[in-house]
Coordinates of C-alpha atoms in Angstrom, one line a residue:
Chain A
X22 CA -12.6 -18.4 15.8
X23 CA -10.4 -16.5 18.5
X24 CA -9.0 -13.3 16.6
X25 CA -12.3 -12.5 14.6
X26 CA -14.1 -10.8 17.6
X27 CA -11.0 -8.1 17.9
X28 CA -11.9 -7.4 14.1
X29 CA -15.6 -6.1 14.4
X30 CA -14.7 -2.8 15.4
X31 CA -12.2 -2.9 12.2
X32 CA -15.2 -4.1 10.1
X33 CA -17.9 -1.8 11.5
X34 CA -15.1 1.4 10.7
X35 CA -15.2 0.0 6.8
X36 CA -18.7 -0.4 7.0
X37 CA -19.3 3.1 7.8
X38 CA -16.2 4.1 5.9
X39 CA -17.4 2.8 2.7
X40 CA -21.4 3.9 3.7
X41 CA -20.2 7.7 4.4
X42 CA -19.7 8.7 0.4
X43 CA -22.5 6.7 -0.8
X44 CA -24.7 8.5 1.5
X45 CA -23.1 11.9 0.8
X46 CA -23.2 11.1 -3.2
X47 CA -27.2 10.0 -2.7
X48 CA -28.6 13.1 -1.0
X49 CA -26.5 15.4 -2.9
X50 CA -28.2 13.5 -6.1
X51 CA -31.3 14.1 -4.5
X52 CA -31.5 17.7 -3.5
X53 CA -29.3 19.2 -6.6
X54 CA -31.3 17.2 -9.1
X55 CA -31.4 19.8 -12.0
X56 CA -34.4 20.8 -13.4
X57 CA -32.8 23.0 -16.3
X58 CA -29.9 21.5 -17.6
X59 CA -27.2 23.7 -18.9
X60 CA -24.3 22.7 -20.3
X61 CA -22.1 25.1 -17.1
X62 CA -23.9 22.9 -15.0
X63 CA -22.2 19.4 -16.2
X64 CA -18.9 21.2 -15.4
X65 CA -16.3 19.4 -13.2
X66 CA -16.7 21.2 -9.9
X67 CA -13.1 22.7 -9.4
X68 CA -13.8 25.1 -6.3
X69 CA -15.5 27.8 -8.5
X70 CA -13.0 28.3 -11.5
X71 CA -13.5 27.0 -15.0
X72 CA -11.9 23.6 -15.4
X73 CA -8.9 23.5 -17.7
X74 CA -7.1 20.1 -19.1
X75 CA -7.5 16.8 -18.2
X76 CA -7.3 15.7 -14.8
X77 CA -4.5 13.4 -15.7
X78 CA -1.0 15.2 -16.4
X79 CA 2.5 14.8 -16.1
X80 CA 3.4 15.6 -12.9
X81 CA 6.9 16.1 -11.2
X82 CA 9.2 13.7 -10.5
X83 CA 9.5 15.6 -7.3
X84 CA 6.6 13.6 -6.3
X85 CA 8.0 10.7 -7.2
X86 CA 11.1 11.3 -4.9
X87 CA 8.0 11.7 -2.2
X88 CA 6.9 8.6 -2.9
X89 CA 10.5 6.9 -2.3
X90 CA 11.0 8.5 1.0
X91 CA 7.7 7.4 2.2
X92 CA 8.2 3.6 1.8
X93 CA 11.1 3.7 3.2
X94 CA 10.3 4.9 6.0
X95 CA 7.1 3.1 5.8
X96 CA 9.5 -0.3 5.9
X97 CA 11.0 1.4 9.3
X98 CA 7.9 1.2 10.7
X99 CA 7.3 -2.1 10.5
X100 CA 10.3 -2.4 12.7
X101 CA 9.6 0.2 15.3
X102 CA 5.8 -1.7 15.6
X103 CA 6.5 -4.9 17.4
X104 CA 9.1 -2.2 19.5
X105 CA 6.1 -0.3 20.4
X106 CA 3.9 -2.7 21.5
X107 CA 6.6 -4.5 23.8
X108 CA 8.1 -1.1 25.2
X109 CA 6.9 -1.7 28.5
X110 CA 8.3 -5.3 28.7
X111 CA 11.6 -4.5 27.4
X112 CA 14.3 -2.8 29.2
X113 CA 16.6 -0.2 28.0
X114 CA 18.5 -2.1 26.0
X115 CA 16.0 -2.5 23.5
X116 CA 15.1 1.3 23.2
X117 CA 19.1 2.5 22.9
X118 CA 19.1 0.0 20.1
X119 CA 15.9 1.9 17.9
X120 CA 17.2 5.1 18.5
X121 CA 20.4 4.1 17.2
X122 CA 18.2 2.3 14.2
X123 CA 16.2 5.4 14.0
X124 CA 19.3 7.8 13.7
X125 CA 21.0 5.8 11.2
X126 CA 17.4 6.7 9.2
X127 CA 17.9 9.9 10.5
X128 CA 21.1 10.4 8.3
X129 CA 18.8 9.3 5.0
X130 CA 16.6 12.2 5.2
X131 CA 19.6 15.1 6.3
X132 CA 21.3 13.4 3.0
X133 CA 17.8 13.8 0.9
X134 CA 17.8 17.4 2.7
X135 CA 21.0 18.5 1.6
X136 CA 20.0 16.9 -1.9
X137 CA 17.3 18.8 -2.0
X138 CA 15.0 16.5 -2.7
X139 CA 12.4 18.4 -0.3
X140 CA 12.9 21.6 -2.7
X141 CA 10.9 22.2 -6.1
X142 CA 12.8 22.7 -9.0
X143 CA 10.7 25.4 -10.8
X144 CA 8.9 27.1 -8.2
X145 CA 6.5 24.4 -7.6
X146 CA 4.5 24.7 -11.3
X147 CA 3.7 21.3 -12.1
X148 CA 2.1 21.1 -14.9
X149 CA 4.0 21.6 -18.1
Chain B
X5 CA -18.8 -18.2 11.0
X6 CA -15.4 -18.2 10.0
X7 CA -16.0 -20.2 6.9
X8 CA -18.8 -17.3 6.0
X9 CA -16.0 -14.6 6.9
X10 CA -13.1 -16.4 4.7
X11 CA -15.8 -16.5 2.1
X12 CA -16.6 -13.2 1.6
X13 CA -13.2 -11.7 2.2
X14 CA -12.0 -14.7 -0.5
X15 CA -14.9 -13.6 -3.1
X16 CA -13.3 -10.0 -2.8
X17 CA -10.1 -11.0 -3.2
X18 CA -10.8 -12.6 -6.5
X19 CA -13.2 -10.0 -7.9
X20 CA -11.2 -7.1 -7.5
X21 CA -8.2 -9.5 -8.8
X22 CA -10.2 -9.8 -12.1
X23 CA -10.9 -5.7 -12.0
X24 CA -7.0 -5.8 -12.3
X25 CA -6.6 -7.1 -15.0
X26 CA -9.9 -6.4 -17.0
X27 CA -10.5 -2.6 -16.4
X28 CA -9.6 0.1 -18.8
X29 CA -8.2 2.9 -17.0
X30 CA -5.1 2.1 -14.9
X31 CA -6.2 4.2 -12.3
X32 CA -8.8 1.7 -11.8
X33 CA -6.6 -1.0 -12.1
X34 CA -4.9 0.3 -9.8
X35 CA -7.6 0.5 -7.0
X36 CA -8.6 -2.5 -7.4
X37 CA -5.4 -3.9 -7.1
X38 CA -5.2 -1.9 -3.4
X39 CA -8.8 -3.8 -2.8
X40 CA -7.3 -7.1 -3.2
X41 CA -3.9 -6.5 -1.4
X42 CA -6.7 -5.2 1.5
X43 CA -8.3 -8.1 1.3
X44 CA -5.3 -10.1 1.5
X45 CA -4.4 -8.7 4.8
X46 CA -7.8 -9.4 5.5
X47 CA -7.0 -13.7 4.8
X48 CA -3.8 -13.0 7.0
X49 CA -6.0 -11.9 10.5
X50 CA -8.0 -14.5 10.5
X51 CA -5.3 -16.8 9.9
X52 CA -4.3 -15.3 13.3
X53 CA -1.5 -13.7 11.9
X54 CA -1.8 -10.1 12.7
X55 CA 1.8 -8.9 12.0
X56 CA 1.9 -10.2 8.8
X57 CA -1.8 -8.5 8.4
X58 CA -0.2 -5.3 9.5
X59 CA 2.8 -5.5 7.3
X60 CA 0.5 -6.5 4.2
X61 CA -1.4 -3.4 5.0
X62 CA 1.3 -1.3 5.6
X63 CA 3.9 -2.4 2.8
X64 CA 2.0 -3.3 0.3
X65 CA -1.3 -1.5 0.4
X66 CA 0.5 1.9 1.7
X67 CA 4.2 1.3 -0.1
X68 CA 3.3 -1.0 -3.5
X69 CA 0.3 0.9 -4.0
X70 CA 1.5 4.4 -3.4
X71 CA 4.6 3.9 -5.8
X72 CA 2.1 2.8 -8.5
X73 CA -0.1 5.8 -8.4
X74 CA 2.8 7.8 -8.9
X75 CA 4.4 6.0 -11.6
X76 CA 0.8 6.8 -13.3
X77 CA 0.7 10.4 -12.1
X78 CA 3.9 10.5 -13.3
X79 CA 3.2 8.7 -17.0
X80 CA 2.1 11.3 -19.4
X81 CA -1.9 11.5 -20.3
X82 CA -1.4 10.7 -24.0
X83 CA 0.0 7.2 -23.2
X84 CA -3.4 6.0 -22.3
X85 CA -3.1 2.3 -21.9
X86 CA -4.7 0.3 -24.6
X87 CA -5.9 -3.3 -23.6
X88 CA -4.5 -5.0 -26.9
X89 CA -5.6 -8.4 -27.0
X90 CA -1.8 -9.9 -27.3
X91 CA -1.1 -11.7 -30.7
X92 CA -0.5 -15.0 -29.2
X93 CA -2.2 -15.9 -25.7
X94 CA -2.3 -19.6 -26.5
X95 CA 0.5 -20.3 -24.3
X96 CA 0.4 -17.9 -21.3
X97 CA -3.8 -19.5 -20.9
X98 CA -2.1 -23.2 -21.4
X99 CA 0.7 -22.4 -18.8
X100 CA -2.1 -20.9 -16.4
X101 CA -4.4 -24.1 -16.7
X102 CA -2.0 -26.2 -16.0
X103 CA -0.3 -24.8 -13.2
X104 CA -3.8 -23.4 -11.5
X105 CA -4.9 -27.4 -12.1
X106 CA -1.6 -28.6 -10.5
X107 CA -2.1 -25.9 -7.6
X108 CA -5.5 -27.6 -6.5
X109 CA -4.8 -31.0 -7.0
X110 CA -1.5 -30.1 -4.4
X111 CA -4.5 -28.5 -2.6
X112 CA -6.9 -31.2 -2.5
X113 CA -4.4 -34.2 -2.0
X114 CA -2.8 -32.3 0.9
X115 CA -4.0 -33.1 4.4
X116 CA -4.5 -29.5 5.8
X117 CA -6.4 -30.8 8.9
X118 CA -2.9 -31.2 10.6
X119 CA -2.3 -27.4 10.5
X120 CA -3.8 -25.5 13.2
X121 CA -2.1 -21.8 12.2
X122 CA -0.3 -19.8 13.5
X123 CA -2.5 -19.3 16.5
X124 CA 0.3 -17.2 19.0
X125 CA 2.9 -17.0 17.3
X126 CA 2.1 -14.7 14.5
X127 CA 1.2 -12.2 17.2
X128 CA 2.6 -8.6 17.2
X129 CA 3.8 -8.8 20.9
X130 CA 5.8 -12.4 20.5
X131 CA 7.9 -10.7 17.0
X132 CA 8.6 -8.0 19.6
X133 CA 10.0 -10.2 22.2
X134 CA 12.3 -11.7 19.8
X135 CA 13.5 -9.0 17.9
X136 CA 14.0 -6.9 20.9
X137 CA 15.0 -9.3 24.0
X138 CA 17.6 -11.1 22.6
X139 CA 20.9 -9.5 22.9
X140 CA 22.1 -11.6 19.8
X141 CA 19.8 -10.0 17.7
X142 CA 21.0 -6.4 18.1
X143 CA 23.6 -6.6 14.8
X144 CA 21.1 -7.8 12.5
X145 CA 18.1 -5.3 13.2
X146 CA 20.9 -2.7 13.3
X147 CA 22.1 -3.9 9.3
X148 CA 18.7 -3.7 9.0
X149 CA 18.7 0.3 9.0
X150 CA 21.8 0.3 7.3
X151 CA 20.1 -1.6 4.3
X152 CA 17.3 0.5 4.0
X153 CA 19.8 3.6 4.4
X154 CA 21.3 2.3 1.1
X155 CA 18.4 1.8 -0.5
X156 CA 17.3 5.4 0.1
X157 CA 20.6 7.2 -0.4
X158 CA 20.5 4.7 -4.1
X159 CA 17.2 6.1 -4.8
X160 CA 17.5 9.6 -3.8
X161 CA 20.8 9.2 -5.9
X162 CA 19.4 7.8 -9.5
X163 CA 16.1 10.2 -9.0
X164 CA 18.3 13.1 -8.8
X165 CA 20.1 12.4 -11.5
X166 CA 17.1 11.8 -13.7
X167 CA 15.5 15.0 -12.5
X168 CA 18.5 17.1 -13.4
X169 CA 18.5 16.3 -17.1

């Protein structure tokens, strides 16, 4: 036992998290049930304009540059969490040292700035 | 009621392990693969070890799992992924057997009784104590951000360089 109390509130959010779309699909499968069908009507739904292509292309690697930035700085997290939750506990000390951690990230993304990895290449088109 | 929880969360686990390796689509493959990483983290907190549920979560779920999807947003469409049976899978299902068989007899000749977990000290606020209150400590989680500085100056490095071609 012990820890599995703290995790009902987890388990009631993925309850309801995983309930909310099921619900959503349902009723939406209820009240648009066609009664003509027409082959417009089997459309994907793309916010009102004709669907072209597959949903699957190439993107950018831009994205992919993204992506790389993220988990690294998703791995800094994980340091500054057990920092955060002891903040009040520690002294100083502690906080000069994950600023000096943080700016040292810091120079990562002025180097991916000045890079321009934030930039698009071609305008921001991704498809080819 | 703990033996019902590991259950279920250990029934997911293993399910959505087979959807990774039997669906179709990559995508789904994918997804399922972020369900049992979830579910993983889930094994971890009630093991009492909520840092390393956090971590699992974070890293895996949000780093592994993002990096995939983009590798397949970044694949092109026409390089569907065909499940071909492999010529040969004698072998790899031998290998398997055996070492799944030798996993649970470790399993079942070990005494786990003796292990309690890790009830306090897997928990978020003793890591932070001893990453942060030690004075000793201060060079390492410093190399730390100098490490992942490397890795992201490396990546930003080889990514550009593709991208210019």
């Amino acid at each position: 036992m012990g820890l599995a109390e703290d995790f009902i509130p987890i388990v009631i959010f993925i309850i309801v998290g995983l309930m909310f779309p099921m619900v959503m699909v349902f009723v939406s499968s209820l009240i648009g049930r066609q009664k003509k069908p027409e082959p417009d009507k089997y459309l994907t739904y793309e916010c009102g304009v004709i669907p072209t292509g597959s949903a699957w292309m190439q993107h950018n690697v831009e994205y992919y540059m993204y992506a790389l930035l993220f988990v690294v700085f998703d791995v800094e997290t994980v340091f500054l969490y057990p920092w955060a939750v002891v903040f009040k506990k520690i002294g100083i000390f502690a906080t000069i040292d994950v600023i000096i951690f943080i700016c040292v990230l810091a120079f990562g993304l002025v180097y991916a700035w000045k890079k321009g990895v934030l930039e698009w290449m071609n305008g921001g088109a991704s498809w080819r | 009621m703990n033996i019902i929880v590991f259950s279920i969360i250990s029934a997911i686990t293993i399910l959505s392990a087979i959807g990774v390796i039997s669906s179709q689509r990559i995508m789904h493959s994918v997804l399922s693969l972020a369900v049992m990483l979830l579910s993983v983290a889930a094994v971890y907190a009630i093991l009492n070890a909520e840092f390393l549920a956090v971590i699992q979560v974070l890293v895996y779920t949000g780093g592994v799992i993002v990096l995939l999807l983009f590798a397949t947003m970044l694949t092109r469409s026409d390089l569907q992924l065909k499940r071909e049976q492999p010529s040969d899978i004698k072998p790899a299902v031998a290998a398997a057997s055996i070492f799944a068989i030798g996993l649970l007899f470790y399993i079942v000749g070990n005494n786990w009784k003796s292990l309690k977990g890790p009830a306090v000290v897997g928990s978020v606020k003793n890591i932070g104590m001893l990453i942060f209150n030690v004075k000793k400590d201060v060079i390492p989680f410093e190399i730390i951000s100098l490490v992942l500085l490397a890795a992201m100056v490396g990546a930003i490095f080889l990514g550009r360089k593709e991208a210019g071609q």
